[in-house]
Tab-separated table of C-alpha atoms and ligand atoms in Angstrom:
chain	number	residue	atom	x	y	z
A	1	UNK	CA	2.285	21.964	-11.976
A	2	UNK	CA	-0.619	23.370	-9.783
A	3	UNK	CA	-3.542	21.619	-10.070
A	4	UNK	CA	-2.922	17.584	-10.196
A	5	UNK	CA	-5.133	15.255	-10.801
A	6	UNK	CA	-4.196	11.781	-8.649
A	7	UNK	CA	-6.824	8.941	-9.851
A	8	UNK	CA	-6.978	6.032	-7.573
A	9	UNK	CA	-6.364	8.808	-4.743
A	10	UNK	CA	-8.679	6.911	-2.152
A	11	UNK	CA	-6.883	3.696	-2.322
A	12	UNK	CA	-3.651	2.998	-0.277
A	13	UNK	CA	-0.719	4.466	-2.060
A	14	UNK	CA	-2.840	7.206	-4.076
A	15	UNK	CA	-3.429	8.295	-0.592
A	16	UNK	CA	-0.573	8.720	0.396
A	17	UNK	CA	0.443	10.454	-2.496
A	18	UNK	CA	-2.322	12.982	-1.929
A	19	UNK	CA	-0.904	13.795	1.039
A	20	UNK	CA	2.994	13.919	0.187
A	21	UNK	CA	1.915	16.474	-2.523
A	22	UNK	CA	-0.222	18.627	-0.378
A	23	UNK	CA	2.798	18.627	2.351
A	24	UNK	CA	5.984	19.375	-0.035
A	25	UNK	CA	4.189	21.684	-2.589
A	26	UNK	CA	2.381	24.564	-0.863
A	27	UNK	CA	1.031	25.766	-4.037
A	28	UNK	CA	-0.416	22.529	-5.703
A	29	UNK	CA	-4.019	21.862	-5.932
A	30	UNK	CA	-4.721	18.277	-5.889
A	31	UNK	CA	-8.068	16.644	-7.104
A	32	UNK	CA	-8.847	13.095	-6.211
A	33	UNK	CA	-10.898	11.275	-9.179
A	34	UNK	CA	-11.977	7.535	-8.250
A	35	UNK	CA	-14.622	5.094	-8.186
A	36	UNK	CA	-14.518	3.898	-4.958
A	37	UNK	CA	-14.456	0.021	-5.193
A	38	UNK	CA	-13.868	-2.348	-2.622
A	39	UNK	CA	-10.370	-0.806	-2.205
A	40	UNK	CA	-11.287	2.773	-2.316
A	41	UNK	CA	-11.658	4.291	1.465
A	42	UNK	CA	-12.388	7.782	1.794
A	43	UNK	CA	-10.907	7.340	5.595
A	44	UNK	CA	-7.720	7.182	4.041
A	45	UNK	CA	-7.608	11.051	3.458
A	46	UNK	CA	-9.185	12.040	6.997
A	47	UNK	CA	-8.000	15.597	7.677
A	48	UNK	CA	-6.407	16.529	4.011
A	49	UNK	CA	-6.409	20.580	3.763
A	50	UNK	CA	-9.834	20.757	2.241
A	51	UNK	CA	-8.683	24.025	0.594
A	52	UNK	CA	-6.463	22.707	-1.882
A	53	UNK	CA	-8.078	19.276	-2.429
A	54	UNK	CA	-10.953	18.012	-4.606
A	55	UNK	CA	-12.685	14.402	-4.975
A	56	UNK	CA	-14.713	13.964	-7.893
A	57	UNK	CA	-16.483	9.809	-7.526
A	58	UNK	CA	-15.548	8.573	-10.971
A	59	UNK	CA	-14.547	6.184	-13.468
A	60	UNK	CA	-11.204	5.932	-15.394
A	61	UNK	CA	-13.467	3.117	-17.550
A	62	UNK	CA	-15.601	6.202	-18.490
A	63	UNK	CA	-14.314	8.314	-21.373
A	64	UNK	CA	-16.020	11.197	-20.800
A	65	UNK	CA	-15.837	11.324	-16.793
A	66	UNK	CA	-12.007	11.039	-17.021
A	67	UNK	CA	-11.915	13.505	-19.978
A	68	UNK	CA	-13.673	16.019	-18.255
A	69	UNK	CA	-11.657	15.667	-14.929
A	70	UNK	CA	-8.126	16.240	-16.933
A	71	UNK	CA	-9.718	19.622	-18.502
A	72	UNK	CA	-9.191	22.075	-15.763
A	73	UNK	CA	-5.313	19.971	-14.058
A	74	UNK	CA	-1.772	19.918	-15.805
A	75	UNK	CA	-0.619	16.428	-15.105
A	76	UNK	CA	-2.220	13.330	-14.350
A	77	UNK	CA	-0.777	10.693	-12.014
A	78	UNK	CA	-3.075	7.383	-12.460
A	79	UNK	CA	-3.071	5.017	-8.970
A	80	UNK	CA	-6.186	4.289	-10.319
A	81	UNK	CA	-6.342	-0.007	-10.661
A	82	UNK	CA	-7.822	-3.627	-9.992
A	83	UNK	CA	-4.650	-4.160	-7.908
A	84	UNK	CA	-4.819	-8.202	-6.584
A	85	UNK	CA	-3.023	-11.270	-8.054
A	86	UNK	CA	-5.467	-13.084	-6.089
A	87	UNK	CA	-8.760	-11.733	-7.429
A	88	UNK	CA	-7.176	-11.256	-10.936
A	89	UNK	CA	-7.240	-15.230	-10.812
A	90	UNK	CA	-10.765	-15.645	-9.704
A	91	UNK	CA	-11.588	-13.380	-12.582
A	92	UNK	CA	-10.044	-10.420	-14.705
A	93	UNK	CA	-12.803	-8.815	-16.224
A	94	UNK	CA	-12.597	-5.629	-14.315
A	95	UNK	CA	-8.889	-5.630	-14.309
A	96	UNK	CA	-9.318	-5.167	-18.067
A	97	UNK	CA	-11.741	-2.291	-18.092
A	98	UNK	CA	-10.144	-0.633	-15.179
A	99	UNK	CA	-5.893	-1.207	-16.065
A	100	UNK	CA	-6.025	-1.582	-20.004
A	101	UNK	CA	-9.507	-0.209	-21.120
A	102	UNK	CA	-9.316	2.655	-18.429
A	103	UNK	CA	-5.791	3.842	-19.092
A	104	UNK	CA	-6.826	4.090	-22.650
A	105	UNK	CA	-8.954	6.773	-22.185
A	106	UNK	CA	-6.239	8.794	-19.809
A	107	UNK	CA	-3.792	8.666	-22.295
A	108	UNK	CA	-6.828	9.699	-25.379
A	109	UNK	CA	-7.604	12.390	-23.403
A	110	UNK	CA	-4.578	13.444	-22.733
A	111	UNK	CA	-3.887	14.130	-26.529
A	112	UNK	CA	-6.631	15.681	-26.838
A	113	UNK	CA	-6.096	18.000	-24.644
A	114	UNK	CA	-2.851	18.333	-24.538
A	115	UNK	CA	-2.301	17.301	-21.302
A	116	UNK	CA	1.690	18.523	-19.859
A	117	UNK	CA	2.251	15.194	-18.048
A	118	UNK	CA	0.888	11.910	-17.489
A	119	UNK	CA	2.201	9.518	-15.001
A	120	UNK	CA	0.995	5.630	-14.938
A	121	UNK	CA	2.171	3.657	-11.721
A	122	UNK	CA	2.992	0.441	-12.645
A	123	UNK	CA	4.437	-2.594	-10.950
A	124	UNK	CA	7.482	-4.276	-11.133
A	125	UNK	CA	5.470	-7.715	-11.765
A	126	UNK	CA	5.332	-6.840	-15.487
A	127	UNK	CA	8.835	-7.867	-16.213
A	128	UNK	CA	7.839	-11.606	-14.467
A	129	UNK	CA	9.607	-13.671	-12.349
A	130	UNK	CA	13.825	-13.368	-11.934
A	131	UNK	CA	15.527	-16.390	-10.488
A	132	UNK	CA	18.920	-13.938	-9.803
A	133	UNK	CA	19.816	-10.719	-10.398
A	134	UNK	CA	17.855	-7.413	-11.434
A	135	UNK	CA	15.426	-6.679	-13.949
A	136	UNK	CA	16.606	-3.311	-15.516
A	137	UNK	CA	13.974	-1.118	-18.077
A	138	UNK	CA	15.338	-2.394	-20.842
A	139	UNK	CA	14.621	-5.653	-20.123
A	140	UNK	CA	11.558	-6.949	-21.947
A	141	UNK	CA	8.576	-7.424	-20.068
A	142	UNK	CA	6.930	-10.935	-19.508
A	143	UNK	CA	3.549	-10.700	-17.258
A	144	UNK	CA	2.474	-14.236	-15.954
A	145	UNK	CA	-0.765	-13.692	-14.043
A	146	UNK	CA	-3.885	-11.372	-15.048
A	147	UNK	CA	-3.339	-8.632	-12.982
A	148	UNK	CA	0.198	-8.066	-14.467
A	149	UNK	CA	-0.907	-8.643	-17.858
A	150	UNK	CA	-3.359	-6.154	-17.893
A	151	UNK	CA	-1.065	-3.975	-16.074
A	152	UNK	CA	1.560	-4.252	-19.137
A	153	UNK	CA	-1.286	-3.667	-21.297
A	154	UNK	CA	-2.259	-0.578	-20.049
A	155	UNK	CA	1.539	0.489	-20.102
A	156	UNK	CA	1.781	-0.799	-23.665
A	157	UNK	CA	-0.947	1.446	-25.091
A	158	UNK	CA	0.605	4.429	-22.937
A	159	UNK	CA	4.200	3.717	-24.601
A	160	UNK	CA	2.191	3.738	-27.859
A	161	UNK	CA	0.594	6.919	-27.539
A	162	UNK	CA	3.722	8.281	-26.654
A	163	UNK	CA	5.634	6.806	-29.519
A	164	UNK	CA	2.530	8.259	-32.076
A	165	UNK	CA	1.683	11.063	-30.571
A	166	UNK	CA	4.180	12.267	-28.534
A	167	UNK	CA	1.855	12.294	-25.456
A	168	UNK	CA	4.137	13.365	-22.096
A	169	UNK	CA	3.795	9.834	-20.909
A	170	UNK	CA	6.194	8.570	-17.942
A	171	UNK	CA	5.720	5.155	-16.919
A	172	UNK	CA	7.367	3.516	-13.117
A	173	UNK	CA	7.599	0.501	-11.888
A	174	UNK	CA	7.211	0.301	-8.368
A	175	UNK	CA	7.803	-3.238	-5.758
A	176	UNK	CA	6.087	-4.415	-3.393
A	177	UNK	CA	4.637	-1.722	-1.683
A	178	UNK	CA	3.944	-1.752	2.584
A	179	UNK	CA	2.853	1.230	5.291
A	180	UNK	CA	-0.447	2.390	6.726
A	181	UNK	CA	-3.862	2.180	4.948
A	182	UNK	CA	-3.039	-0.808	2.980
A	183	UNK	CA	-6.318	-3.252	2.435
A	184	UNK	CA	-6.207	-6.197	4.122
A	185	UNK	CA	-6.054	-8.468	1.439
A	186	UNK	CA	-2.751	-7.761	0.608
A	187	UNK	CA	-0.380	-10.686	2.664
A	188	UNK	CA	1.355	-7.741	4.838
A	189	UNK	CA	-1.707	-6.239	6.260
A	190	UNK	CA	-3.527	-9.293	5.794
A	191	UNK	CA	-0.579	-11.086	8.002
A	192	UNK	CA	-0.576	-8.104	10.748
A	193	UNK	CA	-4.604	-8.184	11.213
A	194	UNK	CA	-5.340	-11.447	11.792
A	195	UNK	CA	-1.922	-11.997	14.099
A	196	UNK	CA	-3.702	-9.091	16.157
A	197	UNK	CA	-7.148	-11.355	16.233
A	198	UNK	CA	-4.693	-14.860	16.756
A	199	UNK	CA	-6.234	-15.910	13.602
A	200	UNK	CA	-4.176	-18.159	11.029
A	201	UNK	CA	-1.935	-16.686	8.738
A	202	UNK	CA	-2.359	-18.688	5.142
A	203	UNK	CA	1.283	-18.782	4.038
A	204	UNK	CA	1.133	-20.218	0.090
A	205	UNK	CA	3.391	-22.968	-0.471
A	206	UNK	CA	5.504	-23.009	2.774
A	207	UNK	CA	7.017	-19.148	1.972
A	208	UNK	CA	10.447	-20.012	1.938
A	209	UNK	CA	11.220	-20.108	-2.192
A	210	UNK	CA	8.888	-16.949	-2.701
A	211	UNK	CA	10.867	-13.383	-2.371
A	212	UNK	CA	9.237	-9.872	-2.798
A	213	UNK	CA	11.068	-6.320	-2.387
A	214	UNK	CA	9.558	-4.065	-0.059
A	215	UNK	CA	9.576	-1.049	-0.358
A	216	UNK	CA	7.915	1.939	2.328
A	217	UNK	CA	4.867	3.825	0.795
A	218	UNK	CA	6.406	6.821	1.404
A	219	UNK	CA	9.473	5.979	-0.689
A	220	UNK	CA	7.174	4.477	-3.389
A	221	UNK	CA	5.258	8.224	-3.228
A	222	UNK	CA	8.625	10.102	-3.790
A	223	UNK	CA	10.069	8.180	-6.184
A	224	UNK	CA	6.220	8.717	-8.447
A	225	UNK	CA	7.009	12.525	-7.334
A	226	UNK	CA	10.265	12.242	-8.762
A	227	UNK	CA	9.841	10.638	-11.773
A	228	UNK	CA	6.967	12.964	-12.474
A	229	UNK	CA	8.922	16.417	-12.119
A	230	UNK	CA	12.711	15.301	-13.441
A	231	UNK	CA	11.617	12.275	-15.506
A	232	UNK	CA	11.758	12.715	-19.323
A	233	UNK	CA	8.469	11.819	-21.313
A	234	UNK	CA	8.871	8.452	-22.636
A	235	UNK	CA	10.806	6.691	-20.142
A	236	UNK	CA	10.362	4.208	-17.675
A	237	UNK	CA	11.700	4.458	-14.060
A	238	UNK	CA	12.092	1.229	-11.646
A	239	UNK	CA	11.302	1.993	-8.011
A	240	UNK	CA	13.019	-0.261	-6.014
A	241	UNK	CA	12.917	-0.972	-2.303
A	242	UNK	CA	15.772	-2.735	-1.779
A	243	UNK	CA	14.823	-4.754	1.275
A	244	UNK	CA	14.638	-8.856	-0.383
A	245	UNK	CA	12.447	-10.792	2.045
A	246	UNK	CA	11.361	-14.807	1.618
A	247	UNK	CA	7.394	-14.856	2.743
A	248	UNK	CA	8.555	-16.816	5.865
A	249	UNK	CA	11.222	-14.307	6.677
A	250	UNK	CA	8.652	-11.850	6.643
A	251	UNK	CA	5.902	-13.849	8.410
A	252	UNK	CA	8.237	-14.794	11.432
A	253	UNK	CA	9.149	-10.702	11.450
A	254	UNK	CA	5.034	-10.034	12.009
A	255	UNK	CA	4.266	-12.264	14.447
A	256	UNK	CA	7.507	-11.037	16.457
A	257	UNK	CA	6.604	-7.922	16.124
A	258	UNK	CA	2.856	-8.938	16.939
A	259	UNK	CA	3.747	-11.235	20.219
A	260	UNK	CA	2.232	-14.208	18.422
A	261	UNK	CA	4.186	-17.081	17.985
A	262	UNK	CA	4.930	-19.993	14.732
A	263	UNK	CA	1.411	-21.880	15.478
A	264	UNK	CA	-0.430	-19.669	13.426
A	265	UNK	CA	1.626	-20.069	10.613
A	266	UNK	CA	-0.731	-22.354	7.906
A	267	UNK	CA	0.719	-23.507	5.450
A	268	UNK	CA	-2.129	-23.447	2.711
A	269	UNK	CA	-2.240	-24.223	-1.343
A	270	UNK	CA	-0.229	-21.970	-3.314
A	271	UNK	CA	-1.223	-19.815	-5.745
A	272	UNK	CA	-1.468	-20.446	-9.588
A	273	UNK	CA	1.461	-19.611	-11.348
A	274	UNK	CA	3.028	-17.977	-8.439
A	275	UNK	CA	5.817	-15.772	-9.486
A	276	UNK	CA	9.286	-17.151	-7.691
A	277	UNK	CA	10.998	-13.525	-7.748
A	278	UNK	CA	10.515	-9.958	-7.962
A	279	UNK	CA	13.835	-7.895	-8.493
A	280	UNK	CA	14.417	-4.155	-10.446
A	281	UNK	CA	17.453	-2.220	-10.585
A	282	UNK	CA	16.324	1.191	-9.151
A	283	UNK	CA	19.922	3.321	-10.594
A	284	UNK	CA	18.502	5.147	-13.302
A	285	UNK	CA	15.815	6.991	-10.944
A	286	UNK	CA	18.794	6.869	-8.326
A	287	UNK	CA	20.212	8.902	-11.131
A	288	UNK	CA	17.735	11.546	-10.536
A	289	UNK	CA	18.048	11.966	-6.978
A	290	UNK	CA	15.909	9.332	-5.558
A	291	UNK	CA	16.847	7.657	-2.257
A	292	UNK	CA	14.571	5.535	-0.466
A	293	UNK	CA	14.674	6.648	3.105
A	294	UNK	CA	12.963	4.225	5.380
A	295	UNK	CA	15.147	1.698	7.306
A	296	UNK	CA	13.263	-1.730	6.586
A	297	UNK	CA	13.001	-2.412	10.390
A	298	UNK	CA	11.509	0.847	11.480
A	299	UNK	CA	9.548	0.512	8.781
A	300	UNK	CA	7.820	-3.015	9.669
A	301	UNK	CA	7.893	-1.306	13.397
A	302	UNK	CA	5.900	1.679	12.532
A	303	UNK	CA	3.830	-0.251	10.018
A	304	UNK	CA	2.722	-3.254	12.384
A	305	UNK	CA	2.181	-0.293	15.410
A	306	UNK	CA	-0.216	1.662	13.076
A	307	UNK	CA	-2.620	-1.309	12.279
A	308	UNK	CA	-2.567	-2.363	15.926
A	309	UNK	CA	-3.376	1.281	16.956
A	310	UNK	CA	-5.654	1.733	13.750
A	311	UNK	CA	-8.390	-1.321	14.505
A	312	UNK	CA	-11.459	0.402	13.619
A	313	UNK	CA	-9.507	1.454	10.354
A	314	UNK	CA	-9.454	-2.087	9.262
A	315	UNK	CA	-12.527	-3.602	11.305
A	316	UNK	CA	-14.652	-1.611	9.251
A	317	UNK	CA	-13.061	-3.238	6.087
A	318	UNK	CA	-13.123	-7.330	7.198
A	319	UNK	CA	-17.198	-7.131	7.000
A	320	UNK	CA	-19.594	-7.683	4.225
A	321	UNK	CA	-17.522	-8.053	1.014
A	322	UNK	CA	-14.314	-8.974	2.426
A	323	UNK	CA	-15.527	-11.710	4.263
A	324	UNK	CA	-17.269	-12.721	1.160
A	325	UNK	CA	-14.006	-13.049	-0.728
A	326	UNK	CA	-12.153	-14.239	2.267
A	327	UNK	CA	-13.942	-17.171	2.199
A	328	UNK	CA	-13.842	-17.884	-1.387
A	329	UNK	CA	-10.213	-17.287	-1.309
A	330	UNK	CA	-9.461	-19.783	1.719
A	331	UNK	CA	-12.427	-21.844	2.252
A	332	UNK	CA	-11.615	-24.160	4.899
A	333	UNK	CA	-8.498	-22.814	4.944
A	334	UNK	CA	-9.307	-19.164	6.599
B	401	NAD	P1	-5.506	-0.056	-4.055
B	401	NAD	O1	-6.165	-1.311	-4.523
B	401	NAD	O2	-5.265	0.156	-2.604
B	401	NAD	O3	-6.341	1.217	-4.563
B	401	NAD	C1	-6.822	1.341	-5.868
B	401	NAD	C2	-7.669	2.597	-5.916
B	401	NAD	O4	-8.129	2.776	-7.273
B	401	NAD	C3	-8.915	2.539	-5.042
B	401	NAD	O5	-9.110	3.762	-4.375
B	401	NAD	C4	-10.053	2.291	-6.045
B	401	NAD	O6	-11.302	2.788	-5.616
B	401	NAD	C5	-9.524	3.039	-7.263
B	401	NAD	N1	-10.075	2.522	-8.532
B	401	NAD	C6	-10.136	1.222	-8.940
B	401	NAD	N2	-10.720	1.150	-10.158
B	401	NAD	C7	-11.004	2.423	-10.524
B	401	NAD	C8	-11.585	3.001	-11.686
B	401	NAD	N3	-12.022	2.233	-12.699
B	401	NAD	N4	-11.704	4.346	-11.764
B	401	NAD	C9	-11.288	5.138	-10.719
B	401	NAD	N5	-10.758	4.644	-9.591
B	401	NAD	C10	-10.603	3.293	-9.495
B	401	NAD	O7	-4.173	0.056	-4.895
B	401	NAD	P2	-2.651	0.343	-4.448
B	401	NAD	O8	-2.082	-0.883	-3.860
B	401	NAD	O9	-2.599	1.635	-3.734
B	401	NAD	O10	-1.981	0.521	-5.903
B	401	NAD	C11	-2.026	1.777	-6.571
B	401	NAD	C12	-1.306	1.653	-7.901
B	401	NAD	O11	0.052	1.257	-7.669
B	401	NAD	C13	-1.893	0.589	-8.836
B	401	NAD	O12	-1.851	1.084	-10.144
B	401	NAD	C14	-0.966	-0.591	-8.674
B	401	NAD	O13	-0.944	-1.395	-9.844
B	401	NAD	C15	0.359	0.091	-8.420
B	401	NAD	N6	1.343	-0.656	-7.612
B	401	NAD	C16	1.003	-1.168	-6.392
B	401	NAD	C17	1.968	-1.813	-5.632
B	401	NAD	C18	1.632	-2.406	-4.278
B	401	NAD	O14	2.456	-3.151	-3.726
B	401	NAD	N7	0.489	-2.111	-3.673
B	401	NAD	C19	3.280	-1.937	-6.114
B	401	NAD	C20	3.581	-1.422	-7.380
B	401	NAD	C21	2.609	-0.761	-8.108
B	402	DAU	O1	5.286	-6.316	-6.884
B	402	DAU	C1	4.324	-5.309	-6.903
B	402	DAU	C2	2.960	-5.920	-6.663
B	402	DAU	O2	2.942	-6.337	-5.312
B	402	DAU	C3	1.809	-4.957	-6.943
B	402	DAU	O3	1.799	-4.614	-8.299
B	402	DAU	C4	0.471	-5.600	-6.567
B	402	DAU	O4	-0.585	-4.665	-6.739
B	402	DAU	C5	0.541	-6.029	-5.119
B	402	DAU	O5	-0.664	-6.727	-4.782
B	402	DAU	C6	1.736	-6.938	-4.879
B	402	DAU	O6	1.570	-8.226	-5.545
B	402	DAU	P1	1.991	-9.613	-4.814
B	402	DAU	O7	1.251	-10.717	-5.442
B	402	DAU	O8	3.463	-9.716	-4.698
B	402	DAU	O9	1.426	-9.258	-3.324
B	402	DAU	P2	0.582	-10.129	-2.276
B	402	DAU	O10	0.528	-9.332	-1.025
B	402	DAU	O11	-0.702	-10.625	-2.832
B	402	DAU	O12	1.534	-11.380	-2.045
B	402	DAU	C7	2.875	-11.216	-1.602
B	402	DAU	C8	3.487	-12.597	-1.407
B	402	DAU	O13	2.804	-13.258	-0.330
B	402	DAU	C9	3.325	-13.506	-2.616
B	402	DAU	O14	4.487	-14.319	-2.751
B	402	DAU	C10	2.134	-14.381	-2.264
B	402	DAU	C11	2.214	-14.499	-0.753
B	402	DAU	N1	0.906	-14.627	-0.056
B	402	DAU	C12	-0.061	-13.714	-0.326
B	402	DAU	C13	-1.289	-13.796	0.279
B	402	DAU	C14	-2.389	-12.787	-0.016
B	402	DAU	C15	0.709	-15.652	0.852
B	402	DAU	O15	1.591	-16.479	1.110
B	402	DAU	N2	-0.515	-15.733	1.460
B	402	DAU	C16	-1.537	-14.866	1.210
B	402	DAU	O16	-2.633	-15.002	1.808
């Protein structure tokens, strides 16, 4: 593979994936096709070697933008995606064009073209909620919230076009993902930023019966990486982090780490249909060679140390739009 073409490349983990190619591969050529929403931040890629590195502004909802960016790469990895539970519930409209609608017309014009690989990142949030134990990939998949949904749908058609045509499709499932350049929406960013400002943090439904697996963005980049290279078309890889947190274990870690202390917590109304549990069994990309390397406490360490040394990173961000949605998100609440 030597010329890659990352969609979703200015948002948080496409980022980083940008740059984990560029710095493992010497002779890969990577070029960066998104639309720049909201989410998308050119800052993220500040400094990439411009030699070997493209961005085209585009739209995986357009048929003949996307089709035209696959022409001159080998593989496709698609970031690209309307990523929050939160705003899939206000609306899903663009979740549809963008996760189902969008990853259509990658995996069209990949058999048209014949394309050698296509990776879609997906989320372990397709398989639902698990009360114990590990969702494995052959478990079926049960979505219960918009974003989710259309993410399954978008994996769905890929698994299809696979199945037909025998399109190079590899589908992972990644958890709950955490590291630099994440938008602030998310509740781990979201949680770090306003500890720095001493503003509330709006824990849903008292945090203590909701767990999530984090797992380090770099670790979520190799594992993509992995699966890509020694993955076999048609399968699905889980992407685990193995580091099981309860919201308020993981709020009382941030505001430790952020010299704040419990009177911030506020407690605020939960989400709809907020999933209990997220938990995959990560052995078959263990099986691989994957290994997640990042320690969960250096991890929230370095991750809570780069937003406090990163505030005009994320100042820029919680203006205009953001406060827009912040406030129709929390109302009173914010
Ligand atoms: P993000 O919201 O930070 O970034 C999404 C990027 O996609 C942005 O740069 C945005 O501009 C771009 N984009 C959105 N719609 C587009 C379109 N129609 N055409 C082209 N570009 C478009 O997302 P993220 O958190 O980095 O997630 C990346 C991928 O990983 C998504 O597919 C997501 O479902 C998946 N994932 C995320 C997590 C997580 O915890 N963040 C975990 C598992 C899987
Ligand atoms: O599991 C992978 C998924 O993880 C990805 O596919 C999604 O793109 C990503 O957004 C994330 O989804 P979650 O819904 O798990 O992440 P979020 O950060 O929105 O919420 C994490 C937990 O924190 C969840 O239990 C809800 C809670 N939360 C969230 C927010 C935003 C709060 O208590 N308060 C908040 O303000």
């Amino acid at each position: 593979m030597k010329r890659i073409l990352v969609t979703g490349g200015a948002g948080f983990i496409g980022s980083h994936f940008v740059r984990y190619q560029l710095a493992q591969y010497p002779g890969v050529h990577i070029v960066n096709f998104d639309k720049l929403t909201y989410a998308g931040n050119l800052d993220n890629l500040a400094g990439v070697d411009e030699s070997r590195y493209t961005f085209v502004r585009g739209d995986i909802a357009d048929a003949d933008a996307i089709r035209a960016a696959m022409e001159s790469c080998d593989a496709v990895v698609n970031f690209a995606a309307e990523t929050h539970v939160d705003r899939s519930l206000m609306g899903a409209s663009e979740f549809i064009d963008t996760d189902v609608r969008g990853v259509y017309n990658i995996v069209e014009a990949a058999k048209q073209l014949n394309a050698k690989r296509v990776l879609l990142v997906s989320t372990d949030e397709v398989y639902g909620s698990i009360d114990e134990g590990a969702f494995t990939e052959d478990d079926p998949t049960g979505p219960r919230n918009p974003y989710s949904a259309s993410k399954a749908g978008g994996e769905l058609m890929g698994r299809a076009y696979h199945q037909s045509f025998g399109v190079p499709v590899i589908i992972t499932r990644g958890s709950n993902t955490y590291g630099p350049n994440q938008y602030p929406e998310k509740v781990l960013p979201l949680f770090v930023t306003n500890a720095i400002d001493n503003r509330p943090l709006p824990l849903y439904s008292g945090g203590e019966h909701n767990v999530r697996d984090w797992l380090y963005v770099e670790d979520h980049c190799s594992g993509i990486d992995c699966a890509l290279r020694n993955g076999a078309p048609g399968e699905i890889y889980n992407i685990a982090g193995g580091n099981e947190r309860e919201n308020i274990a993981l709020t009382h870690r941030i505001l430790e780490l952020t010299g704040r202390d419990e009177s911030l917590i506020k407690l605020v109304p939960d989400r709809p249909g907020h999933d209990r549990r997220y938990a995959i069994d990560a052995s078959k990309l263990r099986a691989l060679g994957w290994r997640p390397g990042m320690d969960w406490d250096e991890g929230m360490a370095l991750t809570v140390q780069w937003y406090q040394e990163n505030e005009p990173w994320w100042r820029r961000i919680k203006t205009g739009e953001y406060l827009e949605y912040y406030k129709k998100q929390y109302g009173e609440n914010g």
